[in-house]
Short mmCIF file of C-alpha atoms in Angstrom, two decimals:
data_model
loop_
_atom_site.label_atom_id
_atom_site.label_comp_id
_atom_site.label_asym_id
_atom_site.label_seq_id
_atom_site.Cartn_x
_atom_site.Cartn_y
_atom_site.Cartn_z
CA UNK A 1 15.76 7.04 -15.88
CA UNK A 2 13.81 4.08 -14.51
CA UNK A 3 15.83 2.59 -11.68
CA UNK A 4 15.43 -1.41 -10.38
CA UNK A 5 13.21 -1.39 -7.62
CA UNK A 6 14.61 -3.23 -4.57
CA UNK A 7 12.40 -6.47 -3.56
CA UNK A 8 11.29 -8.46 -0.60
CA UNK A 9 14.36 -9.61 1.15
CA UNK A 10 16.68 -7.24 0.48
CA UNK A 11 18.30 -5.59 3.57
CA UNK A 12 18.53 -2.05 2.21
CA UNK A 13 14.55 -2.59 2.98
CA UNK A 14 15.40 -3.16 6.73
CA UNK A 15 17.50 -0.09 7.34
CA UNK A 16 16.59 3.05 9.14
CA UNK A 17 17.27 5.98 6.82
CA UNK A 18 19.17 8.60 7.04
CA UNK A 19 18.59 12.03 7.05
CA UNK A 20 20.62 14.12 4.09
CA UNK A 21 22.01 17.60 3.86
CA UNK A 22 21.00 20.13 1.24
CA UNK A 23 24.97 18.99 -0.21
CA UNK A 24 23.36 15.66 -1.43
CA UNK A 25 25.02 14.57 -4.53
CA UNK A 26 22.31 14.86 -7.72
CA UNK A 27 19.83 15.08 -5.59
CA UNK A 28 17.44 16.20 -8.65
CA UNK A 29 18.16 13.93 -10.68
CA UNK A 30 17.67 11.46 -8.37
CA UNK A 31 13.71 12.51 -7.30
CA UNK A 32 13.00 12.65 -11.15
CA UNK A 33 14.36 8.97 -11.54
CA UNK A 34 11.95 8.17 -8.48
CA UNK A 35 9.36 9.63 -10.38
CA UNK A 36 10.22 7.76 -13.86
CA UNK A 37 10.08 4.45 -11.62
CA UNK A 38 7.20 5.70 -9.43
CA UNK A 39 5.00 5.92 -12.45
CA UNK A 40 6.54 2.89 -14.91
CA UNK A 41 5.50 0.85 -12.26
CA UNK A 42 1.70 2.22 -11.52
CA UNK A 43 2.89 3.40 -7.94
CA UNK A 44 1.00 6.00 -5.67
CA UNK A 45 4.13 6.37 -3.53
CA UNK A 46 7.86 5.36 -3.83
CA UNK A 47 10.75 5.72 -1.27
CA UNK A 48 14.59 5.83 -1.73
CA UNK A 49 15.38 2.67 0.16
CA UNK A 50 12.82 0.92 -2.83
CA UNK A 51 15.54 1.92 -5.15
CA UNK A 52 18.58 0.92 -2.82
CA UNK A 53 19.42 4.03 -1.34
CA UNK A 54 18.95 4.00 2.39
CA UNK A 55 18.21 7.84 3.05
CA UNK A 56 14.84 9.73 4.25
CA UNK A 57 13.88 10.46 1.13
CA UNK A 58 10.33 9.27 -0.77
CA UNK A 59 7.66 10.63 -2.91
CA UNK A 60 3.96 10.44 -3.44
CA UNK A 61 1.12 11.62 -6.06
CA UNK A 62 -2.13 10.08 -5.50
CA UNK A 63 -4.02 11.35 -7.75
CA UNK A 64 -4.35 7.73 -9.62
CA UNK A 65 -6.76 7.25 -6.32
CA UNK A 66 -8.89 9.98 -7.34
CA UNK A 67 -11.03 8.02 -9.92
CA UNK A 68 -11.88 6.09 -6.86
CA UNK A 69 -16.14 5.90 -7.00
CA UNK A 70 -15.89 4.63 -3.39
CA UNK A 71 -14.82 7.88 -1.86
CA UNK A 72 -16.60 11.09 -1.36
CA UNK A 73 -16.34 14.44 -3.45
CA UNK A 74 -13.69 15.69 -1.16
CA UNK A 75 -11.47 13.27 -0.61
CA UNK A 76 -11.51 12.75 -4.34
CA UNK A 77 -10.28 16.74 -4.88
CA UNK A 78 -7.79 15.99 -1.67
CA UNK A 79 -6.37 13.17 -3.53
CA UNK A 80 -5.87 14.78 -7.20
CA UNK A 81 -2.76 16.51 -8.08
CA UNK A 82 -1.01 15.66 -4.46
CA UNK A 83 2.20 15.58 -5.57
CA UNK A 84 5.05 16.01 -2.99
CA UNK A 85 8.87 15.14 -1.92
CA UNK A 86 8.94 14.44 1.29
CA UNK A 87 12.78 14.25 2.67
CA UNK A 88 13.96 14.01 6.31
CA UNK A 89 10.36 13.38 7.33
CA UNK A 90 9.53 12.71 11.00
CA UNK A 91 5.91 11.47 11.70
CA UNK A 92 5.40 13.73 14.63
CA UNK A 93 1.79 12.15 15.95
CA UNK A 94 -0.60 9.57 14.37
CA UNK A 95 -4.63 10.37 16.38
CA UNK A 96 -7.45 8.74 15.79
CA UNK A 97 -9.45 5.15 15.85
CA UNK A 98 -7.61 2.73 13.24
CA UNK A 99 -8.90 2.07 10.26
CA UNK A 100 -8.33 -1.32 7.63
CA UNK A 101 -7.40 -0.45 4.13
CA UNK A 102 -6.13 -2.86 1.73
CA UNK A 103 -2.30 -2.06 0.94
CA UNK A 104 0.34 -3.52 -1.64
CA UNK A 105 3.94 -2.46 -2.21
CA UNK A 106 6.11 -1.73 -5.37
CA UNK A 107 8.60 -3.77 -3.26
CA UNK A 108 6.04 -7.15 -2.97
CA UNK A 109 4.29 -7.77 -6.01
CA UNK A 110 1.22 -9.77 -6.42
CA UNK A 111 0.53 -9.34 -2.70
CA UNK A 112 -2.20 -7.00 -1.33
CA UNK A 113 -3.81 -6.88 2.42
CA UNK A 114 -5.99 -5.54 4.84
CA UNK A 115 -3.46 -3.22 7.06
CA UNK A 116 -4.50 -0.90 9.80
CA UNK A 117 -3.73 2.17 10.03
CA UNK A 118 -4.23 5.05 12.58
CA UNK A 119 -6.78 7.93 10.03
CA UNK A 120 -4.60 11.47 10.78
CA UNK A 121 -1.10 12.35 10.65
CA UNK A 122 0.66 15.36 11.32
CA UNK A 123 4.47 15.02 9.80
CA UNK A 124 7.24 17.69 9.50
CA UNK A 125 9.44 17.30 6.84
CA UNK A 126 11.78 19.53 4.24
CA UNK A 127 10.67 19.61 0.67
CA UNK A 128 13.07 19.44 -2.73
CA UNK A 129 14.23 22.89 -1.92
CA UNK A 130 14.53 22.16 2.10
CA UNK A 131 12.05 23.90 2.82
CA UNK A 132 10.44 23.07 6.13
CA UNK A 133 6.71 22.05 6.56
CA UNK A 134 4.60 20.59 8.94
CA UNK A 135 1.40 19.22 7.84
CA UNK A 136 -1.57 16.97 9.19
CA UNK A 137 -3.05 14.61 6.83
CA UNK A 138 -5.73 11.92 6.79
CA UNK A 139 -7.71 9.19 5.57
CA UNK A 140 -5.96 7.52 2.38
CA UNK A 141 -3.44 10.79 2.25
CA UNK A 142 -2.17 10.14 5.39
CA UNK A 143 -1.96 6.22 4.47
CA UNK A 144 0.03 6.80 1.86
CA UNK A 145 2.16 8.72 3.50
CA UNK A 146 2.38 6.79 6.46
CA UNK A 147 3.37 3.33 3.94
CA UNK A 148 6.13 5.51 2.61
CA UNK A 149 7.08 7.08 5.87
CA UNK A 150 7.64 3.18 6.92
CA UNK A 151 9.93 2.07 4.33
CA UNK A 152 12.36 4.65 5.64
CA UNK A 153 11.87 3.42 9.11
CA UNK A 154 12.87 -0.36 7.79
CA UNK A 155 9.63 -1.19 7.88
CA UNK A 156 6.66 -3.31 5.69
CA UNK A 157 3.29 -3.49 5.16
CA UNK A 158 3.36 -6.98 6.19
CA UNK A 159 4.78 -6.67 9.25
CA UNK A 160 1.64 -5.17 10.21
CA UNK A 161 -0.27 -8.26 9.54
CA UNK A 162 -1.38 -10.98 12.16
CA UNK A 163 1.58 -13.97 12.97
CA UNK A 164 -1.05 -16.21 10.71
CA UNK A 165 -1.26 -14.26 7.95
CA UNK A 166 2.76 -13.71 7.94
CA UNK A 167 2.93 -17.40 8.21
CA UNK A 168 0.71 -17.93 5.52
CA UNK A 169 2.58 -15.12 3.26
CA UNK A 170 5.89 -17.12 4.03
CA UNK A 171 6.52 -19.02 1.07
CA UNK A 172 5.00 -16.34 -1.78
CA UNK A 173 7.39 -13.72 0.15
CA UNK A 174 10.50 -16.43 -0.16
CA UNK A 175 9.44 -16.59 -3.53
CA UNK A 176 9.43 -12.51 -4.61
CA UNK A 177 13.01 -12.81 -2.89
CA UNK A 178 14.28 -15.49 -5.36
CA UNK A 179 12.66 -13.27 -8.21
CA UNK A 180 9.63 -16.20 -9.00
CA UNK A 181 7.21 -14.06 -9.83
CA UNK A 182 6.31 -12.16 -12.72
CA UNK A 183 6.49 -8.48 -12.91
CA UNK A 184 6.26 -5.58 -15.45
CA UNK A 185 8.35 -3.51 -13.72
CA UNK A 186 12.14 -3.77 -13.52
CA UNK A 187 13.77 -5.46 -10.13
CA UNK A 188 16.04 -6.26 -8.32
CA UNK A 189 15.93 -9.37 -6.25
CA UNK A 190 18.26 -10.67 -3.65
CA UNK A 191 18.09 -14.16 -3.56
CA UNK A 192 18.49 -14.86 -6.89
CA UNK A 193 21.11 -17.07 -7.81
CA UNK A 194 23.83 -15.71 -9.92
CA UNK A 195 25.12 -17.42 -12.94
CA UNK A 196 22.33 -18.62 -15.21
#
């Protein structure tokens, strides 16, 4: 089932998830209604708190990156068929010299920027069947993971952008919140007033 997903504004967006227990109600269904939304909306990446829930729980198949021309022969293989559930992640260490890559989120349409980003990641987490792994990622893996990892820290792309550029972002982000913008996904927006 494709679920509303949650936009600009909306505090659910500012929470910091919790963890969940292997007693999680529908937990199944839940991940394959992420996935439904994930992909009706073009998505690389999708995390519960997008879809209201705030939990430690988000998802991510890149291979739609994998066509990319830009990127070399391996990170094209790295990059198709990554599928994976992360839940209860913890981003244990992020190394390296950061790195700009242009970023948008299911959560702020029509809005893509430059965001740095630290290149490796090494993140422990429990999978669909809590199962425990700890991995290290990098280059636009790891990104990916790290732009879900921060929507269940109440975190958002664009709060990694300079005080200008938020300044300048102001009024299109006020706008997303009031649900003025066109999208061809479903939504749900928090600032929009009732009774029309």
């Amino acid at each position: 089932m494709i679920l509303p997903i949650v936009a600009y504004g909306d505090p659910v967006l500012r929470k910091v998830a919790k963890d969940i227990g292997t007693d999680y109600p529908k937990l199944n269904e839940l991940l394959e209604n992420m996935w439904d939304t994930m992909y009706n909306a073009h998505g690389v990446g999708l995390a519960a708190p997008q879809v209201g829930l705030p939990i430690r729980v988000f998802v991510v198949d890149t291979t739609p990156f994998s066509d990319d021309e830009d990127l070399t022969e391996a990170e094209q293989k790295a990059l198709n068929g990554f599928k994976k559930v992360f839940i209860n992640a913890k981003i244990e260490e992020e190394t390296g010299k950061e790195w700009e890559f242009n970023e948008g989120c299911l959560s702020i349409p029509d809005i893509r920027e430059d965001v740095k980003r630290k290149p490796e990641i090494t993140i422990s987490y429990v999978d669909e069947h809590f199962k425990p792994h700890k991995e290290t990622y990098d280059g636009l893996l790891a990104r990916v993971i790290q732009h879900e990892y921060d929507h269940i820290e109440g975190v958002l792309f664009t709060d990694k952008l300079s005080s200008l550029k938020k300044r300048l972002l102001k009024s299109r982000l006020e706008k997303i919140s009031k649900g003025k913008i066109d999208v061809d996904y479903r939504m749900r927006f928090p600032n929009v007033k009732k009774g029309r």
